[in-house]
Amino acid sequence: ASLLVAPASLLANWAAEIQRFAPSLVARIAHSSAMPRDELQAGTCAEGADLVITSYATLLRNSWMTTATWDLAILDEAQAIKNPSARQTRAVKALDSRWRLALTGTPVENRLGDLWSLFDFLNPGLLGSAKGFNGLCKSMASSKQGYAPLRRLVQPYILRRLKTDKSVISDLPDKTE
């Protein structure tokens, strides 16, 4: 089974999209709004499921999610793990999965450390330690090349789509400012 972690406000959206685009997939929402608390805490909702959909807060409160072995761990709105010292981030990074995927529209909101935290989930060690990465960023800021070496390093791991690309999604309205 795979695990999808998203903000609680998006759980129903994910369930609806799965029903629409992959109706044969057995997906269960592991959240107190969708099932009795005892069933949620026991983890029985994962039995026979292809995908378990949960929230960041529910992941924190249910240790079976971090002790289970998942085929794929998916984070939606992955900027939720930008603070590496937050309990939520530590719980997400403790997930045992063969593959990891992070979905975010804002990989860097305020500082390059946000990017480090995302990559520490996706590919631990690729960007070194947090302290080492901060030192590297300081040296790049004052170098002639700037952040180009960092961009080259992470670029193969980032799939980016533009909202203006009609081949990706044709019914998205133009951005209004």
Coordinates of C-alpha atoms in Angstrom, one line a residue:
A1 CA 0.0 0.0 0.0
S2 CA 1.0 3.6 -0.4
L3 CA 0.5 6.6 1.9
L4 CA -0.7 10.0 0.8
V5 CA -0.3 12.8 3.4
A6 CA -2.1 16.1 2.8
P7 CA -3.7 18.9 4.7
A8 CA -7.0 17.8 6.2
S9 CA -8.9 20.3 4.0
L10 CA -7.7 18.3 0.9
L11 CA -8.5 14.8 1.9
A12 CA -12.0 14.7 0.3
N13 CA -10.6 16.3 -2.9
W14 CA -8.0 13.5 -3.2
A15 CA -10.7 10.9 -2.6
A16 CA -12.9 12.5 -5.3
E17 CA -10.0 12.7 -7.8
I18 CA -9.1 9.1 -7.2
Q19 CA -12.7 8.0 -7.7
R20 CA -12.8 10.0 -11.0
F21 CA -9.4 9.0 -12.5
A22 CA -8.6 5.7 -10.8
P23 CA -11.8 4.1 -9.6
S24 CA -10.3 0.6 -9.4
L25 CA -7.9 1.8 -6.8
V26 CA -8.9 0.9 -3.2
A27 CA -8.4 4.2 -1.3
R28 CA -9.3 4.8 2.3
I29 CA -9.2 8.1 4.2
A30 CA -7.5 7.6 7.5
H31 CA -8.9 10.5 9.4
S32 CA -11.2 11.0 12.4
S33 CA -13.8 12.7 10.0
A34 CA -14.0 9.5 7.9
M35 CA -13.9 6.6 10.5
P36 CA -14.3 5.7 14.1
R37 CA -11.3 6.7 16.3
D38 CA -10.6 3.1 17.5
E39 CA -10.4 1.9 13.9
L40 CA -8.1 4.8 13.0
Q41 CA -5.8 4.1 15.9
A42 CA -5.6 0.4 15.2
G43 CA -4.6 0.9 11.6
T44 CA -7.1 -1.6 10.3
C45 CA -8.1 0.9 7.6
A46 CA -4.9 0.1 5.8
E47 CA -5.8 -3.6 5.4
G48 CA -6.6 -4.3 1.7
A49 CA -6.0 -0.7 0.7
D50 CA -3.9 0.4 -2.3
L51 CA -3.7 3.9 -0.9
V52 CA -4.2 5.3 2.5
I53 CA -5.0 9.1 2.6
T54 CA -4.3 10.9 5.8
S55 CA -3.5 14.4 7.1
Y56 CA -0.2 15.6 8.6
A57 CA -1.9 15.9 12.1
T58 CA -3.3 12.4 11.9
L59 CA 0.1 11.0 11.0
L60 CA 1.5 12.6 14.2
R61 CA -1.2 11.0 16.4
N62 CA -1.1 7.5 14.9
S63 CA 2.3 5.7 15.3
W64 CA 1.3 2.7 13.1
M65 CA 1.6 5.0 10.1
T66 CA 5.3 5.6 10.8
T67 CA 6.1 2.0 11.7
A68 CA 4.3 0.5 8.7
T69 CA 6.3 -0.1 5.5
W70 CA 4.8 1.7 2.5
D71 CA 5.5 1.2 -1.2
L72 CA 5.2 4.9 -1.8
A73 CA 5.0 7.9 0.6
I74 CA 3.5 11.0 -1.1
L75 CA 3.3 14.4 0.4
D76 CA 0.8 17.0 -0.9
E77 CA 1.5 20.6 0.0
A78 CA 5.0 19.3 1.0
Q79 CA 6.0 22.8 2.1
A80 CA 4.4 21.6 5.4
I81 CA 7.7 20.0 6.2
K82 CA 9.9 23.0 5.6
N83 CA 10.8 23.4 9.3
P84 CA 13.2 20.4 9.9
S85 CA 12.8 20.6 13.7
A86 CA 9.0 20.5 13.7
R87 CA 7.3 17.3 15.1
Q88 CA 5.3 17.0 11.9
T89 CA 8.4 17.1 9.8
R90 CA 10.2 14.5 12.0
A91 CA 7.2 12.2 11.7
V92 CA 7.1 12.5 7.9
K93 CA 10.8 11.8 7.6
A94 CA 10.4 8.7 9.8
L95 CA 8.1 7.1 7.3
D96 CA 9.4 3.8 5.9
S97 CA 8.8 3.7 2.2
R98 CA 10.5 2.3 -0.9
W99 CA 9.8 5.5 -2.9
R100 CA 9.0 9.1 -1.9
L101 CA 7.3 11.9 -3.8
A102 CA 6.6 15.5 -2.7
L103 CA 4.1 17.8 -4.4
T104 CA 4.4 21.5 -3.8
G105 CA 3.7 24.7 -5.6
T106 CA 6.2 26.5 -3.3
P107 CA 9.4 24.5 -2.8
V108 CA 11.1 27.5 -1.4
E109 CA 8.9 29.9 0.5
N110 CA 11.3 32.0 2.6
R111 CA 14.8 30.5 2.6
L112 CA 16.9 27.8 1.0
G113 CA 16.6 25.7 4.1
D114 CA 13.0 24.9 3.0
L115 CA 14.5 23.2 -0.1
W116 CA 17.0 21.3 2.1
S117 CA 14.2 19.9 4.3
L118 CA 12.2 18.7 1.3
F119 CA 15.2 17.0 -0.2
D120 CA 16.1 15.5 3.2
F121 CA 12.7 13.7 3.0
L122 CA 13.0 12.8 -0.7
N123 CA 16.7 11.8 -0.9
P124 CA 18.3 12.0 2.5
G125 CA 22.0 13.1 2.3
L126 CA 21.9 14.5 -1.2
L127 CA 22.3 18.0 0.0
G128 CA 24.4 17.0 3.1
S129 CA 23.6 18.0 6.6
A130 CA 21.5 21.1 7.4
K131 CA 24.5 22.9 8.8
G132 CA 26.7 21.9 5.8
F133 CA 24.0 23.1 3.4
N134 CA 23.7 26.4 5.1
G135 CA 27.4 26.9 4.8
L136 CA 27.3 25.9 1.1
C137 CA 24.5 28.4 0.5
K138 CA 26.5 31.2 2.1
S139 CA 29.5 30.5 -0.1
M140 CA 27.3 30.3 -3.2
A141 CA 25.7 33.6 -2.4
S142 CA 29.1 35.4 -2.7
S143 CA 30.5 33.4 -5.6
K144 CA 30.6 34.3 -9.2
Q145 CA 28.4 31.3 -10.2
G146 CA 25.8 32.1 -7.6
Y147 CA 23.3 29.3 -7.0
A148 CA 23.9 27.6 -10.4
P149 CA 25.6 24.5 -8.9
L150 CA 22.7 23.9 -6.5
R151 CA 20.2 24.4 -9.3
R152 CA 22.1 21.8 -11.4
L153 CA 22.2 19.3 -8.5
V154 CA 18.5 19.4 -7.8
Q155 CA 17.1 20.0 -11.3
P156 CA 17.0 16.3 -12.3
Y157 CA 14.7 15.6 -9.3
I158 CA 12.2 18.3 -10.0
L159 CA 9.3 17.9 -12.4
R160 CA 7.8 21.3 -13.0
R161 CA 4.7 22.3 -14.9
L162 CA 3.6 25.8 -15.7
K163 CA 0.0 26.8 -15.4
T164 CA 0.3 28.3 -18.8
D165 CA 1.2 25.0 -20.4
K166 CA -2.2 24.0 -22.0
S167 CA -0.8 20.5 -22.9
V168 CA -0.8 19.7 -19.1
I169 CA -4.2 21.1 -18.3
S170 CA -6.5 22.7 -20.8
D171 CA -9.3 23.9 -18.7
L172 CA -7.3 26.0 -16.2
P173 CA -8.3 29.6 -16.5
D174 CA -5.6 32.3 -17.0
K175 CA -4.1 33.7 -13.9
T176 CA -5.8 36.9 -12.6
E177 CA -3.8 39.4 -10.6

